[in-house]
Every structure is written in C-alpha cells, then in structure tokens.
Amino acid sequence: MLTRPQCSSTLLRHLTEIDGLIYKMHRLKIPRQLTLLIQSYLKNRNLTLRVEKELSTLRSTYRVVQGSRLGPHCFNIFINDICQMPNTQLALFADDTAIMGTGPDKTSNVTNLNNHLAELEKWLIRWKIKINADKCQAVFFTRARKLPPPPPNYTDESFHGATKLST
C-alpha cells in the first residue's frame, strides 16, 4: 500500500529586538558606519503630539518603522541565524515564519515539528523575540478524515490547536 506523506506547518509572527540586531550586524561584519547609522535611526526616536497649542514629546519604543524600506533588510539580518532542523523547512516572509514538515505519518510529522519548536523557543528566548500568540496556529494538510491530536507544544496557551484544511 502506497502511503502519502503528510504536511504540517506552524505560523509565527515576531517582533525584533534592536540591540540584538546591532550585535548581529557587528557579527556579520557589516561596516561600522552603516551599523551606527542604522542604530541612530532605530534608537531614541521621539514622537511629538500637538493638541491645540500644547506640544508633548513622547519617547517611542525601539523598533523598525513599519512599512519602511529598511525594515525587511533589518529583519533579514536579524533572522540570519534562525535555527534549522533536518526534518523541517522554514519559510520566512516579512515578520512571518512558517515551519513545515512532511513525513510518512502524522506522528513523525508532529514529532519533527515539536523538535523544531523546542529549538526555535531557545533561539527566541536568546534574542528576546516575542511571539504574537493570537496569530499562531498549527495547520495539517491531509487527505485523511481524522486529524491527529494536537501536538503538546500547540495545546499550550501560546498555540491554538489544529485546523483541518481539506484538499
């Protein structure tokens, strides 16, 4: 009997930590002047709010300006050392990450994804990246009528179970 491989993925969204980005730019030997320029652009940004004749200055958080041309380049530098695993693949776009795996059966596929999630969690903690749990999900693509039970890492509060997509 010919068995079809199963495919699963995990979708993540994250926020970057500016100090980690600057460190990684040094590690990648990006010219110092360019690193300092980007650092000055990202840090100590101020926001001025005017209400009638009153002006207030609020210090904003350190982050890449959303929609900027610099943002995707900074993100690529930041995730350059993201963990890779032999039985899964990463797909990255903007600030989204998908971990995908195919395997001979659902159990091995779930195990491979959980192993990658465990390694990814270490990387996320090291670089102080926060995951937006509301935008995370496990997706199983299968022709089977019955889904496997959600993997342990997905049943935690930060991951919201599995959703079946029919083919």
GROMACS .gro file of N, CA and C in nm:
model
  501
    1MET      N    1   0.084  -0.119   0.000
    1MET     CA    2   0.000   0.000   0.000
    1MET      C    3   0.088   0.125   0.000
    2LEU      N    4   0.062   0.214  -0.090
    2LEU     CA    5   0.139   0.338  -0.101
    2LEU      C    6   0.084   0.440  -0.002
    3THR      N    7   0.170   0.492   0.085
    3THR     CA    8   0.125   0.594   0.180
    3THR      C    9   0.172   0.730   0.130
    4ARG      N   10   0.086   0.826   0.145
    4ARG     CA   11   0.119   0.963   0.103
    4ARG      C   12   0.182   1.037   0.221
    5PRO      N   13   0.284   1.118   0.193
    5PRO     CA   14   0.342   1.197   0.302
    5PRO      C   15   0.241   1.299   0.355
    6GLN      N   16   0.253   1.329   0.481
    6GLN     CA   17   0.168   1.429   0.546
    6GLN      C   18   0.246   1.559   0.553
    7CYS      N   19   0.177   1.671   0.548
    7CYS     CA   20   0.241   1.802   0.554
    7CYS      C   21   0.177   1.884   0.664
    8SER      N   22   0.258   1.948   0.746
    8SER     CA   23   0.209   2.034   0.853
    8SER      C   24   0.292   2.161   0.855
    9SER      N   25   0.239   2.264   0.918
    9SER     CA   26   0.316   2.387   0.933
    9SER      C   27   0.273   2.461   1.058
   10THR      N   28   0.361   2.545   1.106
   10THR     CA   29   0.334   2.631   1.219
   10THR      C   30   0.365   2.773   1.174
   11LEU      N   31   0.272   2.865   1.197
   11LEU     CA   32   0.289   3.003   1.153
   11LEU      C   33   0.316   3.091   1.274
   12LEU      N   34   0.418   3.173   1.268
   12LEU     CA   35   0.457   3.257   1.380
   12LEU      C   36   0.474   3.402   1.334
   13ARG      N   37   0.449   3.494   1.424
   13ARG     CA   38   0.477   3.635   1.399
   13ARG      C   39   0.565   3.683   1.514
   14HIS      N   40   0.663   3.766   1.484
   14HIS     CA   41   0.751   3.812   1.590
   14HIS      C   42   0.791   3.959   1.576
   15LEU      N   43   0.841   4.009   1.689
   15LEU     CA   44   0.890   4.147   1.696
   15LEU      C   45   1.040   4.141   1.719
   16THR      N   46   1.115   4.231   1.661
   16THR     CA   47   1.260   4.225   1.676
   16THR      C   48   1.309   4.309   1.793
   17GLU      N   49   1.424   4.274   1.843
   17GLU     CA   50   1.493   4.345   1.950
   17GLU      C   51   1.610   4.420   1.885
   18ILE      N   52   1.611   4.552   1.896
   18ILE     CA   53   1.710   4.634   1.825
   18ILE      C   54   1.853   4.605   1.868
   19ASP      N   55   1.878   4.587   1.997
   19ASP     CA   56   2.015   4.560   2.042
   19ASP      C   57   2.068   4.430   1.981
   20GLY      N   58   1.981   4.331   1.968
   20GLY     CA   59   2.021   4.205   1.905
   20GLY      C   60   2.055   4.227   1.758
   21LEU      N   61   1.979   4.312   1.692
   21LEU     CA   62   2.006   4.343   1.551
   21LEU      C   63   2.143   4.408   1.535
   22ILE      N   64   2.173   4.505   1.620
   22ILE     CA   65   2.303   4.574   1.612
   22ILE      C   66   2.417   4.476   1.638
   23TYR      N   67   2.400   4.389   1.737
   23TYR     CA   68   2.501   4.286   1.766
   23TYR      C   69   2.524   4.198   1.643
   24LYS      N   70   2.415   4.155   1.581
   24LYS     CA   71   2.428   4.067   1.465
   24LYS      C   72   2.492   4.139   1.347
   25MET      N   73   2.469   4.268   1.334
   25MET     CA   74   2.534   4.345   1.228
   25MET      C   75   2.685   4.346   1.248
   26HIS      N   76   2.728   4.359   1.375
   26HIS     CA   77   2.872   4.354   1.405
   26HIS      C   78   2.927   4.215   1.372
   27ARG      N   79   2.853   4.110   1.411
   27ARG     CA   80   2.898   3.973   1.387
   27ARG      C   81   2.909   3.942   1.237
   28LEU      N   82   2.822   4.001   1.158
   28LEU     CA   83   2.824   3.979   1.013
   28LEU      C   84   2.924   4.070   0.941
   29LYS      N   85   2.996   4.150   1.022
   29LYS     CA   86   3.098   4.241   0.969
   29LYS      C   87   3.040   4.345   0.871
   30ILE      N   88   2.920   4.390   0.901
   30ILE     CA   89   2.861   4.500   0.825
   30ILE      C   90   2.940   4.625   0.864
   31PRO      N   91   2.978   4.709   0.769
   31PRO     CA   92   3.062   4.825   0.801
   31PRO      C   93   3.009   4.905   0.921
   32ARG      N   94   3.103   4.945   1.006
   32ARG     CA   95   3.069   5.013   1.132
   32ARG      C   96   2.984   5.138   1.108
   33GLN      N   97   3.020   5.217   1.007
   33GLN     CA   98   2.946   5.341   0.982
   33GLN      C   99   2.800   5.313   0.945
   34LEU      N  100   2.777   5.207   0.869
   34LEU     CA  101   2.640   5.170   0.834
   34LEU      C  102   2.564   5.120   0.957
   35THR      N  103   2.632   5.042   1.040
   35THR     CA  104   2.570   4.993   1.164
   35THR      C  105   2.532   5.110   1.255
   36LEU      N  106   2.623   5.206   1.270
   36LEU     CA  107   2.594   5.323   1.354
   36LEU      C  108   2.480   5.406   1.296
   37LEU      N  109   2.476   5.418   1.165
   37LEU     CA  110   2.368   5.493   1.100
   37LEU      C  111   2.232   5.426   1.127
   38ILE      N  112   2.226   5.295   1.111
   38ILE     CA  113   2.101   5.223   1.136
   38ILE      C  114   2.065   5.230   1.284
   39GLN      N  115   2.165   5.219   1.371
   39GLN     CA  116   2.139   5.228   1.514
   39GLN      C  117   2.081   5.364   1.550
   40SER      N  118   2.136   5.470   1.495
   40SER     CA  119   2.085   5.604   1.527
   40SER      C  120   1.944   5.624   1.471
   41TYR      N  121   1.915   5.559   1.360
   41TYR     CA  122   1.781   5.567   1.300
   41TYR      C  123   1.677   5.494   1.386
   42LEU      N  124   1.718   5.381   1.446
   42LEU     CA  125   1.623   5.297   1.520
   42LEU      C  126   1.607   5.334   1.667
   43LYS      N  127   1.711   5.389   1.727
   43LYS     CA  128   1.707   5.416   1.871
   43LYS      C  129   1.675   5.563   1.899
   44ASN      N  130   1.623   5.585   2.019
   44ASN     CA  131   1.596   5.720   2.069
   44ASN      C  132   1.508   5.801   1.975
   45ARG      N  133   1.410   5.737   1.918
   45ARG     CA  134   1.315   5.807   1.831
   45ARG      C  135   1.214   5.878   1.919
   46ASN      N  136   1.173   5.997   1.881
   46ASN     CA  137   1.075   6.073   1.957
   46ASN      C  138   0.950   6.097   1.875
   47LEU      N  139   0.841   6.107   1.945
   47LEU     CA  140   0.713   6.135   1.883
   47LEU      C  141   0.660   6.262   1.946
   48THR      N  142   0.624   6.359   1.864
   48THR     CA  143   0.569   6.484   1.917
   48THR      C  144   0.420   6.487   1.886
   49LEU      N  145   0.343   6.517   1.989
   49LEU     CA  146   0.198   6.523   1.976
   49LEU      C  147   0.155   6.666   2.003
   50ARG      N  148   0.073   6.721   1.914
   50ARG     CA  149   0.025   6.857   1.932
   50ARG      C  150  -0.125   6.854   1.957
   51VAL      N  151  -0.167   6.914   2.067
   51VAL     CA  152  -0.308   6.932   2.099
   51VAL      C  153  -0.328   7.082   2.117
   52GLU      N  154  -0.398   7.142   2.022
   52GLU     CA  155  -0.414   7.287   2.015
   52GLU      C  156  -0.277   7.352   2.013
   53LYS      N  157  -0.241   7.429   2.117
   53LYS     CA  158  -0.110   7.496   2.117
   53LYS      C  159  -0.008   7.423   2.203
   54GLU      N  160  -0.047   7.314   2.263
   54GLU     CA  161   0.043   7.239   2.351
   54GLU      C  162   0.117   7.131   2.272
   55LEU      N  163   0.246   7.119   2.297
   55LEU     CA  164   0.329   7.015   2.237
   55LEU      C  165   0.378   6.921   2.347
   56SER      N  166   0.376   6.795   2.319
   56SER     CA  167   0.434   6.699   2.413
   56SER      C  168   0.528   6.608   2.335
   57THR      N  169   0.631   6.562   2.402
   57THR     CA  170   0.726   6.471   2.339
   57THR      C  171   0.721   6.339   2.414
   58LEU      N  172   0.696   6.235   2.340
   58LEU     CA  173   0.692   6.101   2.396
   58LEU      C  174   0.804   6.020   2.334
   59ARG      N  175   0.873   5.946   2.416
   59ARG     CA  176   0.979   5.860   2.363
   59ARG      C  177   0.914   5.731   2.314
   60SER      N  178   0.939   5.698   2.192
   60SER     CA  179   0.879   5.576   2.137
   60SER      C  180   0.969   5.456   2.166
   61THR      N  181   0.912   5.338   2.143
   61THR     CA  182   0.991   5.216   2.162
   61THR      C  183   1.092   5.202   2.050
   62TYR      N  184   1.196   5.123   2.077
   62TYR     CA  185   1.297   5.097   1.974
   62TYR      C  186   1.239   4.994   1.878
   63ARG      N  187   1.219   5.034   1.756
   63ARG     CA  188   1.175   4.936   1.658
   63ARG      C  189   1.188   4.992   1.517
   64VAL      N  190   1.186   4.901   1.425
   64VAL     CA  191   1.191   4.941   1.285
   64VAL      C  192   1.055   5.000   1.251
   65VAL      N  193   1.056   5.111   1.182
   65VAL     CA  194   0.931   5.176   1.144
   65VAL      C  195   0.856   5.084   1.048
   66GLN      N  196   0.731   5.056   1.082
   66GLN     CA  197   0.652   4.967   0.998
   66GLN      C  198   0.631   5.029   0.861
   67GLY      N  199   0.651   4.948   0.758
   67GLY     CA  200   0.634   4.996   0.622
   67GLY      C  201   0.758   5.064   0.565
   68SER      N  202   0.864   5.072   0.644
   68SER     CA  203   0.985   5.138   0.595
   68SER      C  204   1.058   5.048   0.496
   69ARG      N  205   1.139   5.108   0.412
   69ARG     CA  206   1.219   5.031   0.317
   69ARG      C  207   1.332   4.958   0.388
   70LEU      N  208   1.371   5.008   0.503
   70LEU     CA  209   1.480   4.949   0.580
   70LEU      C  210   1.435   4.823   0.655
   71GLY      N  211   1.307   4.817   0.690
   71GLY     CA  212   1.254   4.709   0.773
   71GLY      C  213   1.286   4.569   0.725
   72PRO      N  214   1.256   4.533   0.601
   72PRO     CA  215   1.283   4.397   0.555
   72PRO      C  216   1.432   4.361   0.561
   73HIS      N  217   1.519   4.457   0.534
   73HIS     CA  218   1.663   4.430   0.539
   73HIS      C  219   1.708   4.404   0.682
   74CYS      N  220   1.659   4.485   0.775
   74CYS     CA  221   1.692   4.464   0.916
   74CYS      C  222   1.641   4.328   0.963
   75PHE      N  223   1.520   4.292   0.922
   75PHE     CA  224   1.464   4.164   0.961
   75PHE      C  225   1.548   4.048   0.906
   76ASN      N  226   1.592   4.059   0.781
   76ASN     CA  227   1.675   3.953   0.723
   76ASN      C  228   1.806   3.936   0.798
   77ILE      N  229   1.866   4.046   0.839
   77ILE     CA  230   1.989   4.038   0.918
   77ILE      C  231   1.958   3.972   1.052
   78PHE      N  232   1.848   4.010   1.113
   78PHE     CA  233   1.815   3.960   1.246
   78PHE      C  234   1.790   3.810   1.246
   79ILE      N  235   1.721   3.758   1.146
   79ILE     CA  236   1.686   3.616   1.147
   79ILE      C  237   1.787   3.530   1.072
   80ASN      N  238   1.899   3.589   1.033
   80ASN     CA  239   2.001   3.518   0.958
   80ASN      C  240   2.048   3.389   1.026
   81ASP      N  241   2.047   3.386   1.159
   81ASP     CA  242   2.096   3.269   1.232
   81ASP      C  243   1.983   3.186   1.294
   82ILE      N  244   1.861   3.200   1.244
   82ILE     CA  245   1.748   3.124   1.298
   82ILE      C  246   1.777   2.974   1.283
   83CYS      N  247   1.731   2.897   1.380
   83CYS     CA  248   1.765   2.754   1.384
   83CYS      C  249   1.700   2.678   1.268
   84GLN      N  250   1.778   2.588   1.211
   84GLN     CA  251   1.733   2.499   1.104
   84GLN      C  252   1.734   2.356   1.159
   85MET      N  253   1.643   2.274   1.115
   85MET     CA  254   1.637   2.135   1.158
   85MET      C  255   1.632   2.046   1.034
   86PRO      N  256   1.684   1.922   1.045
   86PRO     CA  257   1.693   1.836   0.927
   86PRO      C  258   1.559   1.789   0.870
   87ASN      N  259   1.455   1.773   0.951
   87ASN     CA  260   1.329   1.715   0.902
   87ASN      C  261   1.218   1.816   0.883
   88THR      N  262   1.252   1.945   0.886
   88THR     CA  263   1.153   2.050   0.867
   88THR      C  264   1.214   2.158   0.779
   89GLN      N  265   1.129   2.245   0.727
   89GLN     CA  266   1.175   2.358   0.647
   89GLN      C  267   1.113   2.486   0.702
   90LEU      N  268   1.188   2.594   0.690
   90LEU     CA  269   1.137   2.725   0.730
   90LEU      C  270   1.100   2.805   0.606
   91ALA      N  271   0.991   2.877   0.615
   91ALA     CA  272   0.953   2.973   0.512
   91ALA      C  273   0.935   3.106   0.584
   92LEU      N  274   1.007   3.207   0.538
   92LEU     CA  275   1.005   3.338   0.603
   92LEU      C  276   0.958   3.443   0.504
   93PHE      N  277   0.869   3.530   0.550
   93PHE     CA  278   0.825   3.643   0.470
   93PHE      C  279   0.790   3.757   0.564
   94ALA      N  280   0.851   3.872   0.541
   94ALA     CA  281   0.831   3.989   0.630
   94ALA      C  282   0.856   3.943   0.773
   95ASP      N  283   0.757   3.958   0.863
   95ASP     CA  284   0.777   3.914   1.001
   95ASP      C  285   0.700   3.786   1.030
   96ASP      N  286   0.671   3.708   0.927
   96ASP     CA  287   0.601   3.580   0.943
   96ASP      C  288   0.698   3.465   0.922
   97THR      N  289   0.678   3.359   0.999
   97THR     CA  290   0.759   3.239   0.988
   97THR      C  291   0.667   3.119   0.983
   98ALA      N  292   0.693   3.028   0.891
   98ALA     CA  293   0.620   2.902   0.885
   98ALA      C  294   0.721   2.789   0.897
   99ILE      N  295   0.695   2.696   0.988
   99ILE     CA  296   0.776   2.575   1.000
   99ILE      C  297   0.695   2.464   0.933
  100MET      N  298   0.752   2.401   0.833
  100MET     CA  299   0.678   2.300   0.758
  100MET      C  300   0.752   2.168   0.762
  101GLY      N  301   0.674   2.062   0.764
  101GLY     CA  302   0.734   1.930   0.762
  101GLY      C  303   0.647   1.832   0.686
  102THR      N  304   0.711   1.737   0.622
  102THR     CA  305   0.638   1.628   0.561
  102THR      C  306   0.697   1.500   0.617
  103GLY      N  307   0.616   1.399   0.625
  103GLY     CA  308   0.665   1.274   0.679
  103GLY      C  309   0.577   1.159   0.637
  104PRO      N  310   0.622   1.038   0.667
  104PRO     CA  311   0.547   0.920   0.627
  104PRO      C  312   0.415   0.904   0.703
  105ASP      N  313   0.409   0.965   0.822
  105ASP     CA  314   0.286   0.955   0.901
  105ASP      C  315   0.271   1.078   0.990
  106LYS      N  316   0.154   1.092   1.047
  106LYS     CA  317   0.122   1.210   1.129
  106LYS      C  318   0.209   1.218   1.254
  107THR      N  319   0.234   1.104   1.316
  107THR     CA  320   0.310   1.103   1.441
  107THR      C  321   0.452   1.155   1.420
  108SER      N  322   0.521   1.105   1.317
  108SER     CA  323   0.658   1.152   1.294
  108SER      C  324   0.659   1.299   1.254
  109ASN      N  325   0.558   1.341   1.182
  109ASN     CA  326   0.548   1.481   1.141
  109ASN      C  327   0.533   1.572   1.263
  110VAL      N  328   0.443   1.534   1.353
  110VAL     CA  329   0.421   1.612   1.475
  110VAL      C  330   0.548   1.614   1.560
  111THR      N  331   0.617   1.501   1.570
  111THR     CA  332   0.742   1.494   1.646
  111THR      C  333   0.846   1.588   1.586
  112ASN      N  334   0.861   1.587   1.454
  112ASN     CA  335   0.957   1.675   1.388
  112ASN      C  336   0.925   1.822   1.413
  113LEU      N  337   0.797   1.858   1.403
  113LEU     CA  338   0.758   1.997   1.428
  113LEU      C  339   0.783   2.037   1.572
  114ASN      N  340   0.751   1.948   1.666
  114ASN     CA  341   0.775   1.979   1.807
  114ASN      C  342   0.924   1.993   1.837
  115ASN      N  343   1.007   1.910   1.775
  115ASN     CA  344   1.152   1.923   1.794
  115ASN      C  345   1.201   2.058   1.743
  116HIS      N  346   1.149   2.099   1.629
  116HIS     CA  347   1.189   2.229   1.574
  116HIS      C  348   1.138   2.343   1.663
  117LEU      N  349   1.014   2.330   1.711
  117LEU     CA  350   0.960   2.433   1.800
  117LEU      C  351   1.043   2.446   1.928
  118ALA      N  352   1.091   2.334   1.981
  118ALA     CA  353   1.173   2.337   2.103
  118ALA      C  354   1.303   2.413   2.077
  119GLU      N  355   1.367   2.387   1.963
  119GLU     CA  356   1.489   2.459   1.928
  119GLU      C  357   1.461   2.606   1.900
  120LEU      N  358   1.351   2.631   1.831
  120LEU     CA  359   1.314   2.769   1.800
  120LEU      C  360   1.286   2.848   1.927
  121GLU      N  361   1.224   2.783   2.025
  121GLU     CA  362   1.196   2.851   2.152
  121GLU      C  363   1.325   2.899   2.217
  122LYS      N  364   1.429   2.818   2.215
  122LYS     CA  365   1.559   2.859   2.272
  122LYS      C  366   1.613   2.982   2.198
  123TRP      N  367   1.603   2.980   2.066
  123TRP     CA  368   1.651   3.092   1.984
  123TRP      C  369   1.571   3.218   2.015
  124LEU      N  370   1.438   3.204   2.026
  124LEU     CA  371   1.352   3.319   2.056
  124LEU      C  372   1.385   3.380   2.191
  125ILE      N  373   1.407   3.296   2.291
  125ILE     CA  374   1.442   3.345   2.425
  125ILE      C  375   1.577   3.416   2.421
  126ARG      N  376   1.674   3.356   2.353
  126ARG     CA  377   1.808   3.416   2.346
  126ARG      C  378   1.804   3.556   2.287
  127TRP      N  379   1.723   3.574   2.183
  127TRP     CA  380   1.719   3.703   2.114
  127TRP      C  381   1.602   3.790   2.156
  128LYS      N  382   1.534   3.750   2.262
  128LYS     CA  383   1.426   3.830   2.322
  128LYS      C  384   1.316   3.864   2.221
  129ILE      N  385   1.279   3.765   2.143
  129ILE     CA  386   1.173   3.785   2.045
  129ILE      C  387   1.043   3.737   2.106
  130LYS      N  388   0.942   3.820   2.094
  130LYS     CA  389   0.809   3.786   2.146
  130LYS      C  390   0.724   3.733   2.032
  131ILE      N  391   0.650   3.628   2.061
  131ILE     CA  392   0.559   3.569   1.963
  131ILE      C  393   0.419   3.624   1.987
  132ASN      N  394   0.351   3.661   1.884
  132ASN     CA  395   0.213   3.705   1.894
  132ASN      C  396   0.125   3.580   1.889
  133ALA      N  397   0.087   3.531   2.007
  133ALA     CA  398   0.013   3.404   2.018
  133ALA      C  399  -0.120   3.408   1.945
  134ASP      N  400  -0.182   3.524   1.935
  134ASP     CA  401  -0.311   3.533   1.867
  134ASP      C  402  -0.300   3.505   1.717
  135LYS      N  403  -0.179   3.512   1.664
  135LYS     CA  404  -0.161   3.490   1.521
  135LYS      C  405  -0.086   3.361   1.491
  136CYS      N  406  -0.074   3.273   1.590
  136CYS     CA  407  -0.007   3.144   1.572
  136CYS      C  408  -0.110   3.035   1.555
  137GLN      N  409  -0.079   2.938   1.472
  137GLN     CA  410  -0.169   2.825   1.456
  137GLN      C  411  -0.094   2.706   1.398
  138ALA      N  412  -0.150   2.588   1.423
  138ALA     CA  413  -0.099   2.466   1.362
  138ALA      C  414  -0.197   2.428   1.252
  139VAL      N  415  -0.143   2.390   1.138
  139VAL     CA  416  -0.227   2.354   1.024
  139VAL      C  417  -0.179   2.218   0.973
  140PHE      N  418  -0.272   2.127   0.954
  140PHE     CA  419  -0.240   1.996   0.897
  140PHE      C  420  -0.306   1.986   0.760
  141PHE      N  421  -0.227   1.953   0.659
  141PHE     CA  422  -0.279   1.930   0.525
  141PHE      C  423  -0.279   1.779   0.505
  142THR      N  424  -0.394   1.720   0.494
  142THR     CA  425  -0.403   1.576   0.481
  142THR      C  426  -0.530   1.536   0.408
  143ARG      N  427  -0.526   1.420   0.347
  143ARG     CA  428  -0.646   1.364   0.285
  143ARG      C  429  -0.721   1.277   0.385
  144ALA      N  430  -0.659   1.250   0.498
  144ALA     CA  431  -0.723   1.166   0.599
  144ALA      C  432  -0.845   1.236   0.657
  145ARG      N  433  -0.945   1.160   0.694
  145ARG     CA  434  -1.067   1.217   0.751
  145ARG      C  435  -1.049   1.254   0.898
  146LYS      N  436  -0.954   1.190   0.964
  146LYS     CA  437  -0.934   1.213   1.107
  146LYS      C  438  -0.799   1.282   1.130
  147LEU      N  439  -0.804   1.392   1.203
  147LEU     CA  440  -0.681   1.465   1.235
  147LEU      C  441  -0.610   1.399   1.351
  148PRO      N  442  -0.476   1.412   1.355
  148PRO     CA  443  -0.405   1.364   1.474
  148PRO      C  444  -0.437   1.457   1.591
  149PRO      N  445  -0.416   1.409   1.715
  149PRO     CA  446  -0.436   1.501   1.827
  149PRO      C  447  -0.336   1.615   1.817
  150PRO      N  448  -0.374   1.734   1.864
  150PRO     CA  449  -0.279   1.846   1.857
  150PRO      C  450  -0.151   1.813   1.933
  151PRO      N  451  -0.035   1.849   1.878
  151PRO     CA  452   0.090   1.823   1.947
  151PRO      C  453   0.097   1.899   2.079
  152PRO      N  454   0.172   1.848   2.176
  152PRO     CA  455   0.181   1.913   2.308
  152PRO      C  456   0.219   2.060   2.301
  153ASN      N  457   0.312   2.097   2.216
  153ASN     CA  458   0.353   2.238   2.209
  153ASN      C  459   0.241   2.327   2.157
  154TYR      N  460   0.148   2.271   2.083
  154TYR     CA  461   0.038   2.351   2.029
  154TYR      C  462  -0.076   2.366   2.128
  155THR      N  463  -0.090   2.275   2.223
  155THR     CA  464  -0.203   2.283   2.315
  155THR      C  465  -0.175   2.381   2.429
  156ASP      N  466  -0.052   2.421   2.443
  156ASP     CA  467  -0.014   2.524   2.538
  156ASP      C  468  -0.090   2.652   2.503
  157GLU      N  469  -0.104   2.744   2.599
  157GLU     CA  470  -0.181   2.867   2.575
  157GLU      C  471  -0.128   2.949   2.458
  158SER      N  472   0.000   2.935   2.426
  158SER     CA  473   0.057   3.019   2.320
  158SER      C  474   0.028   2.968   2.180
  159PHE      N  475  -0.024   2.847   2.166
  159PHE     CA  476  -0.058   2.793   2.035
  159PHE      C  477  -0.202   2.745   2.038
  160HIS      N  478  -0.274   2.771   1.932
  160HIS     CA  479  -0.418   2.747   1.929
  160HIS      C  480  -0.458   2.625   1.846
  161GLY      N  481  -0.427   2.506   1.891
  161GLY     CA  482  -0.479   2.384   1.828
  161GLY      C  483  -0.459   2.374   1.679
  162ALA      N  484  -0.518   2.274   1.621
  162ALA     CA  485  -0.502   2.248   1.478
  162ALA      C  486  -0.630   2.278   1.403
  163THR      N  487  -0.615   2.318   1.280
  163THR     CA  488  -0.729   2.346   1.193
  163THR      C  489  -0.715   2.260   1.068
  164LYS      N  490  -0.818   2.186   1.033
  164LYS     CA  491  -0.811   2.100   0.916
  164LYS      C  492  -0.845   2.179   0.790
  165LEU      N  493  -0.763   2.163   0.690
  165LEU     CA  494  -0.790   2.220   0.559
  165LEU      C  495  -0.811   2.105   0.463
  166SER      N  496  -0.922   2.101   0.395
  166SER     CA  497  -0.948   1.991   0.303
  166SER      C  498  -0.878   2.018   0.170
  167THR      N  499  -0.849   1.910   0.099
  167THR     CA  500  -0.783   1.925  -0.031
  167THR      C  501  -0.877   1.884  -0.142
   0.00000   0.00000   0.00000
